[in-house]
XYZ file of C-alpha atoms in Angstrom:
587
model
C -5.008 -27.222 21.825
C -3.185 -28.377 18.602
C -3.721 -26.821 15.630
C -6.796 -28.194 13.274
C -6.386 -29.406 9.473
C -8.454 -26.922 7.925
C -10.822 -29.092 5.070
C -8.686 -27.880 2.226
C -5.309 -29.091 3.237
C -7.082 -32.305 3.851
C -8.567 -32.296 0.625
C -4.822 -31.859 -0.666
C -3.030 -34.681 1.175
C -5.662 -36.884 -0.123
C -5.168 -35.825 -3.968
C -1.436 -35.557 -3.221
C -1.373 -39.458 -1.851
C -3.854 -40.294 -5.089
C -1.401 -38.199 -7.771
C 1.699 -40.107 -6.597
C -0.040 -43.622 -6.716
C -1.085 -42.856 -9.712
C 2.240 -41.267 -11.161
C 5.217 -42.133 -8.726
C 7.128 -38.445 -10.553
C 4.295 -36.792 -9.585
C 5.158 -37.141 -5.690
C 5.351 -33.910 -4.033
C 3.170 -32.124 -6.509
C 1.265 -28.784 -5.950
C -2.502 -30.313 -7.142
C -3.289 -26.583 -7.060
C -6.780 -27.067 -5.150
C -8.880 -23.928 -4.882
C -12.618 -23.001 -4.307
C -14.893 -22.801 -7.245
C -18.412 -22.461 -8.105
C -18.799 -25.402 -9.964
C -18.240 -27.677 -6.615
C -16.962 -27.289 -3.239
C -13.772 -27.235 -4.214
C -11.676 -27.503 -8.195
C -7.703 -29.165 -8.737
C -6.364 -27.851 -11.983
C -2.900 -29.567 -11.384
C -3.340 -32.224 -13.649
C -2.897 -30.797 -16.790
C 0.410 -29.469 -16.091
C 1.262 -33.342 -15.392
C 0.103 -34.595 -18.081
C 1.723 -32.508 -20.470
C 5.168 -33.373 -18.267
C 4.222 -36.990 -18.247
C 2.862 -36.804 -22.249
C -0.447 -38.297 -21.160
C -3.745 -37.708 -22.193
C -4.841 -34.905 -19.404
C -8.696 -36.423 -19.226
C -7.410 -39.867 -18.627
C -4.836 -38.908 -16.190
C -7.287 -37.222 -14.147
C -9.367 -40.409 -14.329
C -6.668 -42.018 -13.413
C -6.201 -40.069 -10.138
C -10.136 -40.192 -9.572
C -9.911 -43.659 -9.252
C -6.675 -43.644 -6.744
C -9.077 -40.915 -4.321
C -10.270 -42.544 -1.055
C -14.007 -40.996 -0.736
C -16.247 -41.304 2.253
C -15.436 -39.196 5.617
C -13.588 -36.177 3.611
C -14.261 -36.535 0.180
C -17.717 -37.376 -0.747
C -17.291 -37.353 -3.985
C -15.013 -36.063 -7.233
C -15.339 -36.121 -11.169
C -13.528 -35.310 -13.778
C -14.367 -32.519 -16.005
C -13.348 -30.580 -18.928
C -10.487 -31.356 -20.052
C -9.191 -32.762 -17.237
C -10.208 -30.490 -13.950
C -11.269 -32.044 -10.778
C -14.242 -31.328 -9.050
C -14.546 -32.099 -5.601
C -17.298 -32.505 -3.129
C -16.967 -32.754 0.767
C -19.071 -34.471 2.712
C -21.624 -33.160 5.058
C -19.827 -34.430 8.237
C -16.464 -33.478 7.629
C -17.621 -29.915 6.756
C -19.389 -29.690 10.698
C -16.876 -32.095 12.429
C -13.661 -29.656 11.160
C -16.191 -26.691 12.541
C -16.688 -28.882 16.241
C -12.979 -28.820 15.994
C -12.357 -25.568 16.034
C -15.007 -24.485 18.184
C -13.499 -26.914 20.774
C -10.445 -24.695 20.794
C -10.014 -23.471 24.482
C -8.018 -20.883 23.621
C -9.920 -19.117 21.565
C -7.927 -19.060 18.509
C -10.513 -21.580 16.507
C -7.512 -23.456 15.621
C -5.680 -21.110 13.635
C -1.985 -22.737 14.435
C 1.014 -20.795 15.731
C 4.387 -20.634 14.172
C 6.791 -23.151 16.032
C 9.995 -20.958 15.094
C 8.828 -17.542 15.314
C 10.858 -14.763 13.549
C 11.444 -11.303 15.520
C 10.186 -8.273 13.273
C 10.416 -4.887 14.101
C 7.652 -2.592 13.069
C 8.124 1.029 12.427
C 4.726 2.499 12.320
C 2.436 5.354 13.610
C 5.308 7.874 13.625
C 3.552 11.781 14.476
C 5.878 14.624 14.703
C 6.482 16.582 18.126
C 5.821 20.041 18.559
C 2.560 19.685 14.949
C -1.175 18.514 14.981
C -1.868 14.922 13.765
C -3.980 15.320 10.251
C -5.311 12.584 7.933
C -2.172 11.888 6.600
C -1.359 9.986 9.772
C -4.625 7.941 9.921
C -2.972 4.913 7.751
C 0.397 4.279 9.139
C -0.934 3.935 12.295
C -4.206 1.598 11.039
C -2.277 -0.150 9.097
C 0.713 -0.858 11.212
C -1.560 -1.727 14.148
C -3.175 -4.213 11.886
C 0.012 -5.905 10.862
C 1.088 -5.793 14.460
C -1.827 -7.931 15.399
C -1.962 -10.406 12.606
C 1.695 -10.995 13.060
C 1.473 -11.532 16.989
C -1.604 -14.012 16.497
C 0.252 -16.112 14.380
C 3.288 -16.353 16.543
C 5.832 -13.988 15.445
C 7.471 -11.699 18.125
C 6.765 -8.131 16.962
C 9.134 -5.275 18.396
C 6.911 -2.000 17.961
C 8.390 1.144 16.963
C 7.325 4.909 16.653
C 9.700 6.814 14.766
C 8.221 10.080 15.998
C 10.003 13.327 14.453
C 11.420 14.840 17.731
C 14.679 16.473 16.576
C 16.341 18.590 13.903
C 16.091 22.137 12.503
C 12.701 22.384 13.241
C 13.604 22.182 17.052
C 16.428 25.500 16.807
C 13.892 27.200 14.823
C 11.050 26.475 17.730
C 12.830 27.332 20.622
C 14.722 30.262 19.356
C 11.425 31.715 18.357
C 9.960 31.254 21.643
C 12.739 32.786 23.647
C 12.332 35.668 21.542
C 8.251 35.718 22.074
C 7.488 34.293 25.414
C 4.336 35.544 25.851
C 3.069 33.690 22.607
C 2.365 30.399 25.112
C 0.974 32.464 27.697
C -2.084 31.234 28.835
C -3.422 33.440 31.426
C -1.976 31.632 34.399
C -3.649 28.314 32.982
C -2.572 25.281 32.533
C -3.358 23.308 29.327
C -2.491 19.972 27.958
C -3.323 17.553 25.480
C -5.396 18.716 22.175
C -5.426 22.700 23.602
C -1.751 22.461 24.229
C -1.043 20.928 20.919
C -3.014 23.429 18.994
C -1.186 26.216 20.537
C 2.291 24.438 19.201
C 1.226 24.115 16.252
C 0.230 27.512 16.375
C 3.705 28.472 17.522
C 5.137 26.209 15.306
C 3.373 27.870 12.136
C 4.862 31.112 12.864
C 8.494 30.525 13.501
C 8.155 28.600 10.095
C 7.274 31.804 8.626
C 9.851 33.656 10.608
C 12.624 31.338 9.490
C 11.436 31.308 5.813
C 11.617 35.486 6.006
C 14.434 36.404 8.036
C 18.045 35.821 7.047
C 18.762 36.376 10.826
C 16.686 35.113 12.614
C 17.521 31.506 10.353
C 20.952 32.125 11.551
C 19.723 32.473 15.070
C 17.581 29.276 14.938
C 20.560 27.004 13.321
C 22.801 28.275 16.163
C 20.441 26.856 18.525
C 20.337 23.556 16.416
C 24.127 23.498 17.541
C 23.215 24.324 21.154
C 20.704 21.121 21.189
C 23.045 19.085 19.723
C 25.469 19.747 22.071
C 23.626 19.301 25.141
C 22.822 23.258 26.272
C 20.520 22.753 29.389
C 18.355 25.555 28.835
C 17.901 24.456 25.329
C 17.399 20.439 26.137
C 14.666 21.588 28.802
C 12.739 23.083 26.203
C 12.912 20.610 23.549
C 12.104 17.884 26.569
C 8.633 20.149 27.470
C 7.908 20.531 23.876
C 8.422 16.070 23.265
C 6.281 15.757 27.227
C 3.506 17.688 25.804
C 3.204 16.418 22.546
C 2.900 12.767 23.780
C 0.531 13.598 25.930
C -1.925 14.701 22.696
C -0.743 11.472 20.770
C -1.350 9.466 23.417
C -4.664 11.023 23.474
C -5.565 11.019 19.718
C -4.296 7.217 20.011
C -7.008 6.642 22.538
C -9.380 7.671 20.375
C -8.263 5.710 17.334
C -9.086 2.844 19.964
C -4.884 1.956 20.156
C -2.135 0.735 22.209
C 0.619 2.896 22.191
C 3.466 2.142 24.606
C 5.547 5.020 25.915
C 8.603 2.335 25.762
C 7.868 1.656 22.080
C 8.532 5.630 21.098
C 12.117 5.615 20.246
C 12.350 9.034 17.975
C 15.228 10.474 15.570
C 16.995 11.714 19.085
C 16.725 7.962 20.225
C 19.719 7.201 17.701
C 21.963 10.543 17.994
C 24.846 8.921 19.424
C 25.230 6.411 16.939
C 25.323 9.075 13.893
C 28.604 9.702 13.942
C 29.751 5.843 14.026
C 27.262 5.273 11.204
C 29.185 7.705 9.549
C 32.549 6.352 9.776
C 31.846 2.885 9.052
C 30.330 3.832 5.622
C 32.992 5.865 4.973
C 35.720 3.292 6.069
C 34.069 0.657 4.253
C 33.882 2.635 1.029
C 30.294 2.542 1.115
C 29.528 6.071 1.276
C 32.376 8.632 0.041
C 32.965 12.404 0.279
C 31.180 14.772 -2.141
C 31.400 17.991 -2.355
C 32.133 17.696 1.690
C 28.793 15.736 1.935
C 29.349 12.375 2.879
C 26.810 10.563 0.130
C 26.314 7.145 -1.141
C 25.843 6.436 -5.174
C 23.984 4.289 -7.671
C 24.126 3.688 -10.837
C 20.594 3.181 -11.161
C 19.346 6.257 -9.409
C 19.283 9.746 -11.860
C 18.015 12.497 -11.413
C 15.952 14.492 -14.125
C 19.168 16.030 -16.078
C 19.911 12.168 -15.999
C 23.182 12.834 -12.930
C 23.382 10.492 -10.270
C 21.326 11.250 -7.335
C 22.813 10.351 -4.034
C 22.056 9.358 -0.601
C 23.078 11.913 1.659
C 24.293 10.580 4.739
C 25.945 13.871 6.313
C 25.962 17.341 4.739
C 29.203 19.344 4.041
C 28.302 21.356 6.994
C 28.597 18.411 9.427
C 24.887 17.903 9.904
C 23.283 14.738 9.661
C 19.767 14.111 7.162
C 17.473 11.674 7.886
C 19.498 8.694 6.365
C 21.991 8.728 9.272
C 18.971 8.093 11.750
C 17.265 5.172 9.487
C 20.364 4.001 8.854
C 21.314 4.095 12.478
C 18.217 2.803 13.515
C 18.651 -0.377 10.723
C 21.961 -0.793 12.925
C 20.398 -0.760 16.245
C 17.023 -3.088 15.309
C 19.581 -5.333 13.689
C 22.319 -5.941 16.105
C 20.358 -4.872 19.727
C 16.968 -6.229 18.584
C 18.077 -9.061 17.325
C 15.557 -8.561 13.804
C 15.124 -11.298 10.919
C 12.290 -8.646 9.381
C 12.432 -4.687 9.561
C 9.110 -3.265 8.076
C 8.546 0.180 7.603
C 4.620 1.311 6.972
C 5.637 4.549 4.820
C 3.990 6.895 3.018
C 4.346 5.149 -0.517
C 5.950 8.964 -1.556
C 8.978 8.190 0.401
C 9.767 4.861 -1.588
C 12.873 6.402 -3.354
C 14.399 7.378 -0.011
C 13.673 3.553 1.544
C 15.068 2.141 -1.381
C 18.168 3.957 -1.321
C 18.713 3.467 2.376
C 18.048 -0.253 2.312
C 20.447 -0.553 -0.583
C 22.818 1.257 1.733
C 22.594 -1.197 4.604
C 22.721 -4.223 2.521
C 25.996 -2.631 0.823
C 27.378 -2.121 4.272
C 26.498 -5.576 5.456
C 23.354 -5.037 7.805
C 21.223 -6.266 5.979
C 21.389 -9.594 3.728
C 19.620 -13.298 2.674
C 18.972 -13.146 6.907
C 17.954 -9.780 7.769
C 15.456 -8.180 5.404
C 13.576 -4.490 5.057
C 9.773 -3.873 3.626
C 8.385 -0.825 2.920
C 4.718 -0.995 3.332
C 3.451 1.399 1.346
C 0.589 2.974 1.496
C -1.241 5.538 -0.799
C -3.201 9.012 0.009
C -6.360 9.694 1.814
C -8.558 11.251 -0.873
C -11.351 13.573 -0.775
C -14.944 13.122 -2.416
C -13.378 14.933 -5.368
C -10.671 12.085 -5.872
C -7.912 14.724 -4.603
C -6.103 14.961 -1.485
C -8.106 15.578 0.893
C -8.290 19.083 2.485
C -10.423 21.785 4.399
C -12.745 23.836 2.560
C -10.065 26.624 3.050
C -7.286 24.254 1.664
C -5.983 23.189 4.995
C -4.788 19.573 5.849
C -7.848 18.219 8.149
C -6.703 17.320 11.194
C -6.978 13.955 12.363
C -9.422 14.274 15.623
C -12.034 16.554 13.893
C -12.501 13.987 11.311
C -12.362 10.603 13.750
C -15.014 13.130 16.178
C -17.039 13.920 13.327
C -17.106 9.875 12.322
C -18.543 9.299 16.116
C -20.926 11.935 15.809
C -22.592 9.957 12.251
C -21.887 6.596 13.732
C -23.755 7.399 17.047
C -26.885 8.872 15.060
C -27.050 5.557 13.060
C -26.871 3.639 16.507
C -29.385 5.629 17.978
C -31.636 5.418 14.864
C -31.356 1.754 15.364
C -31.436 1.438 18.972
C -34.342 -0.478 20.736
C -33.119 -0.857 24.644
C -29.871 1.238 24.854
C -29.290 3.982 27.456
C -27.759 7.225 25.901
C -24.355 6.480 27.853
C -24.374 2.900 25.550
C -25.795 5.341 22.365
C -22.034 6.987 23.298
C -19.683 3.871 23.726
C -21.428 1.879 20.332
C -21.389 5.255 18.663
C -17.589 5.599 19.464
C -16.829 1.376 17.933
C -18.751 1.900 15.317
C -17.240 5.591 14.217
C -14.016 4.178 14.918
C -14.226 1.163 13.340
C -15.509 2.516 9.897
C -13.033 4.617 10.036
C -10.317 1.218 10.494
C -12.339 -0.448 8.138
C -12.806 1.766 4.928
C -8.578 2.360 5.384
C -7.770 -1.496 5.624
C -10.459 -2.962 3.054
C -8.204 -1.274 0.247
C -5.063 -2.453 -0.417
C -2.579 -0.332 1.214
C -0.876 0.748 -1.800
C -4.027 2.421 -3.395
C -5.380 5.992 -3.079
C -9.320 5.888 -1.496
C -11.714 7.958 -0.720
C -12.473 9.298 2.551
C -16.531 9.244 2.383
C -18.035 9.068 6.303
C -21.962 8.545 4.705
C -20.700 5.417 3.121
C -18.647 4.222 5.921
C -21.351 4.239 8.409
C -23.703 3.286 6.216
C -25.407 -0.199 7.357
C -25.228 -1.732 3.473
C -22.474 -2.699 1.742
C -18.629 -3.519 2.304
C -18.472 -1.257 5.819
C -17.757 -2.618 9.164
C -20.786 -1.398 10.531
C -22.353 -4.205 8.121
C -19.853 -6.751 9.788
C -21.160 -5.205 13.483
C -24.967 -5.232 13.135
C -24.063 -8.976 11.381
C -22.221 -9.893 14.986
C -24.680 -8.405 16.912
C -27.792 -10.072 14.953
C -26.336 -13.037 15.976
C -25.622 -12.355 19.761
C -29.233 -11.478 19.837
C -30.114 -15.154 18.520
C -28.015 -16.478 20.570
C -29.405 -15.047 23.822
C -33.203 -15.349 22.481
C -32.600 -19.465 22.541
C -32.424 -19.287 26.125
C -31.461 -22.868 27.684
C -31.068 -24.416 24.492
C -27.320 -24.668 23.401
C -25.550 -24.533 20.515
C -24.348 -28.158 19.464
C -22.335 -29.625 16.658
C -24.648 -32.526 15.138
C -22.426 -34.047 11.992
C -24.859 -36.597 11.177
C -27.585 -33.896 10.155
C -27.559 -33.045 5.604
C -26.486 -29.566 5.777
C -28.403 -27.110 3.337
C -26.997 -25.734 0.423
C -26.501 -22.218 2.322
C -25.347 -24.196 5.834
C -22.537 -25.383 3.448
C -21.202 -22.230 1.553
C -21.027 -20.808 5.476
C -19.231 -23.753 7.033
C -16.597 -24.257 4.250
C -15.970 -20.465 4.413
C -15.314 -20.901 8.025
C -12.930 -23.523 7.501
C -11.116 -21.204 5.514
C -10.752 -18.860 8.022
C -6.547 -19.902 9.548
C -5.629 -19.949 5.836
C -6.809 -16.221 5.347
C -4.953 -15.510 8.668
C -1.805 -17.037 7.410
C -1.736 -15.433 4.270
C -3.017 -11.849 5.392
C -0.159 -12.365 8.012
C 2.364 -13.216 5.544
C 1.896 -10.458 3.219
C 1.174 -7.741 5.571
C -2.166 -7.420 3.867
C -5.109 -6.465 6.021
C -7.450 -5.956 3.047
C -7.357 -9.524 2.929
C -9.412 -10.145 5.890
C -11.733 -7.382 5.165
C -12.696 -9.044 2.504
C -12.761 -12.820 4.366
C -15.207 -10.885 6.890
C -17.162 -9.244 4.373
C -17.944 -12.658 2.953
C -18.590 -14.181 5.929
C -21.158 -11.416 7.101
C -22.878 -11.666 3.486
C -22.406 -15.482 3.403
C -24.134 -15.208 7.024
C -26.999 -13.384 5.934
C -28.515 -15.561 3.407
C -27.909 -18.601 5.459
C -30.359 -16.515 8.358
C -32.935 -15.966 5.260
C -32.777 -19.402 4.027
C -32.513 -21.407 7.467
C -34.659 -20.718 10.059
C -32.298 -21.307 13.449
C -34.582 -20.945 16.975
C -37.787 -22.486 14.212
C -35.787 -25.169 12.135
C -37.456 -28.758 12.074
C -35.851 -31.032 14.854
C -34.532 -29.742 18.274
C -31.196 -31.251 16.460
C -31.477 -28.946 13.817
C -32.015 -26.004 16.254
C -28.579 -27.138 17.829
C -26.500 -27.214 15.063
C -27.395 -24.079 13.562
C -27.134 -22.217 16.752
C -23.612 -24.351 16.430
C -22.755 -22.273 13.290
C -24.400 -19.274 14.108
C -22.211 -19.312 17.452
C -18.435 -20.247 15.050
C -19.905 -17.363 12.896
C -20.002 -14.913 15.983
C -16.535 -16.178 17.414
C -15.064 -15.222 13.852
C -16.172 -12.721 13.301
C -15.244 -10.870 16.878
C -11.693 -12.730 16.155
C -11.477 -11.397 12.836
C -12.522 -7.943 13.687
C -9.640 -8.004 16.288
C -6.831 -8.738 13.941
C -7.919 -5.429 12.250
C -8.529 -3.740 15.496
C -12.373 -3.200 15.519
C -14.600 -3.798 18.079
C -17.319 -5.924 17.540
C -19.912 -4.398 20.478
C -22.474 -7.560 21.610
C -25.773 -4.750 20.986
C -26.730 -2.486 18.377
């Protein structure tokens, strides 16, 4: 099904056509239309005109009022102030765009898909081998898989990425310590995987930290067998290979529970891009991007000083032939450039790691990989914070690890769902309890804007009141209730019926409903529908206490507000899924 003209960028065309009859210069221009309380909808654009034009702003816009064709859109518009518009649109265009949309087959309620998608590549949800997930992984990976979705429902072909830390020092220091304690994995003859496994890595990880940090030698030891891994040593690679096997097995599971779709093909790690370090290297260096410093191979701006106010570089290779972390992103910006074919590269980052972006996208567009074609985003996004307002930590000041706290949000969500429960078996208690942890847990991340700190508060995020997804749940599942309480009667558009002032405020804000897609899309901004949803839910609920639906006055009546009860539901679910939430159909 084609796309459907939401009632807004009717409203426009119609001003537009009226603006340009009215003032022939005026063709083309933005009548900046927008909601307001004062009428269904408010254009402001005349007064910039008429101070362009040097006309009287009030009798411009009567002008223009006189030029608007009223009737099946527009049922009315008047001037006011000192030269606003105020707009009105009829009852029947309001639930005739809504029978549109519901008509879509596909299940998209018209929201249009772009005819010349883009390719963007998506580096998100990035873990590190061989450590525990904690909350400081929770919002790359929300937030990316948000973006991912938005993007893909609007048409764009998304490459995923999971630049998981799987190589380095780290690696010498891990399997030179356990060569030297074997028994430290022993596990009495059993076999463990997945959460046990990683625990015990981390473990193991911990203490060759504290090894390498303490022993002159044994540091010497580990960087040797940095060299070893680099170069290939069997013994070594089959290590480092058991160590990346088992720790995708816990991410994989800790994925599962964050309700996700993680492919194994879309894990391409630091090691993915070793043999294109060195190259990376030597065209910088050949192209005078990057030049020798102190044996370090670095890259310099002008604008970028350090605290005793000297340069700060980019180090691309360090003056003992070892490569940082800029070789790999910059190798990587190579490889999703010229193999993937990218117009976008976007990067959901800790916001603390802007400096190093910068630099490093400065560095490709220097070099030529990236320009007016080919552009890179960091996403940034702030800290999870405790009650206190500081970064939130154990009791005993240790990071909390990421599957105590989503277990913990399923253990609260499931004793609000059985609180509430009327006909559920304890195995559905379980699978709602699990959606609705899980979902406040999506929710409370994406309804700020990524760039902000927020607080990580489980009471308020399963709470039933208030800006939560469980809110936007019980609302979907209210309505699945009505729905299957009318029995044989169906839900039908009726456009000749006078909508109620509440039956109004819901139907125009479902109209609005591809715009919010578009722009949430467009600047990776989830918090955007959040708060679209939340509105809807809230708009929702005093329609339900003003207009009775299965007990309204005319079997009609009964039809067409099952009609919007039924778009409400089909948002809603849709909406929830662009943020990754499920929306279960009881409660």
């Amino acid at each position: 099904m084609a796309s459907v003209t939401s009632l807004s960028d009717n409203v426009q065309q119609h001003l537009a056509s009226a603006l340009s009859a009215t003032l022939p210069e005026a063709a083309g221009a933005d009548p900046l239309l927008r909601r307001s309380d004062r009428a269904d909808f408010q254009a402001n654009g005349i007064l910039a005109l008429a101070k362009k034009a040097k006309a009287n702003p009030r009798e411009l816009a009567e002008r223009v009022v006189s030029r608007v064709v009223t009737g099946d859109v527009i049922q009315d518009v008047e001037v006011s102030g000192p030269g606003f518009l105020n707009l009105t649109i009829a009852d029947k265009a309001i639930t005739g765009n809504l029978a549109a949309r519901y008509a879509d087959e596909t299940g998209r309620l018209g929201v249009p898909s772009a005819e010349r998608p883009g390719t963007t590549v998506i580096d998100y949800a990035q873990p590190n081998v061989a450590k525990e997930m904690h909350v400081g992984h929770l919002r790359s990976a929300v937030i990316g898989d948000s973006v991912v979705q938005l993007l893909e429902f609007t048409g764009e072909n998304v490459v995923r990425r999971h630049h998981i830390g799987d190589w380095g020092t780290q690696f010498g220091m891990l399997i030179q310590y356990l060569d030297e304690h074997p028994h430290e994995l022993d596990h009495g003859g059993a076999e463990v995987s997945g959460e046990e496994a990683m625990s015990n890595l981390d473990r193991l990880y911990k203490a060759a930290r504290k090894k390498f940090d303490s022993d002159e030698e044994f540091k010497t030891r580990a960087r040797r067998r940095v060299v070893d891994l680099q170069a290939g040593d069997p013994h070594t690679l089959a290590m480092w290979q058991k160590f990346v096997d088992e720790s995708k097995i816990y991410f994989f599971s800790v994925f599962e529970k964050l309700d996700m779709e993680i492919r194994d093909a879309d894990i391409v790690g630091e090691s993915g891009y070793n043999d294109m370090l060195a190259e990376t290297c030597r065209l910088l260096e050949e192209s005078g991007v990057a030049v020798r410093s102190e044996g370090a191979l670095c890259v310099f701006f002008d604008d970028i000083k350090g605290p005793d106010g000297n340069p700060v570089p980019l180090i691309v290779q360090k003056s003992d032939g070892g490569y940082g972390y800029a070789a790999t992103d910059l190798s990587a910006i190579r490889d999703r450039v010229f193999n993937l074919k990218a117009d976008t590269l976007l990067y959901v980052v800790d916001a603390r790691q802007a400096l190093h972006f910068r630099m490093v996208f400065e560095t490709a567009r220097r070099a030529g990989w990236l320009n007016d074609d080919v552009t890179a985003v960091q996403l940034a996004f702030g800290t999870v914070l405790g009650k206190d307002g500081k970064p939130f930590k154990t009791r005993e000041g240790e990071t909390v690890r990421l599957v105590d706290l989503l277990d913990e949000a399923v253990e609260r969500a499931s004793a609000v769902v059985r609180e509430k429960a009327q006909d559920l078996s304890e195995e559905e208690i379980a699978e709602r309890g699990a959606q609705v942890g899980i979902g406040a847990v999506k929710y409370a991340d994406l309804s700020t804007s990524a760039n902000r700190d927020y607080k990580f508060d489980l009471d308020q995020m399963v709470s039933l009141n208030g800006d939560t997804s469980v809110y936007l749940q019980y609302a979907y599942a209210r309505i699945r209730s009505i729905l299957r309480k009318a029995g044989e009667v169906r839900p039908a558009a009726r456009p000749e019926l006078a909508l109620h002032a509440a039956e109004r405020a819901l139907g125009l804000h479902l109209d609005s409903f591809a715009e919010t897609v578009r722009e949430a899309a467009a600047e990776y901004a989830p918090h955007k529908m959040t708060a679209y949803l939340y509105q809807l839910a809230s708009l929702y609920t005093s329609f339900y206490d003003k207009c009775p639906v299965l007990k309204a006055g005319s079997p009609e009546q009964v039809e067409n507000r099952l009609f919007l009860c039924d778009v409400t539901a089909r948002t809603l679910h849709q909406g929830m899924a662009l943020l990754g939430i499920r929306t279960p159909e009881k409660l």
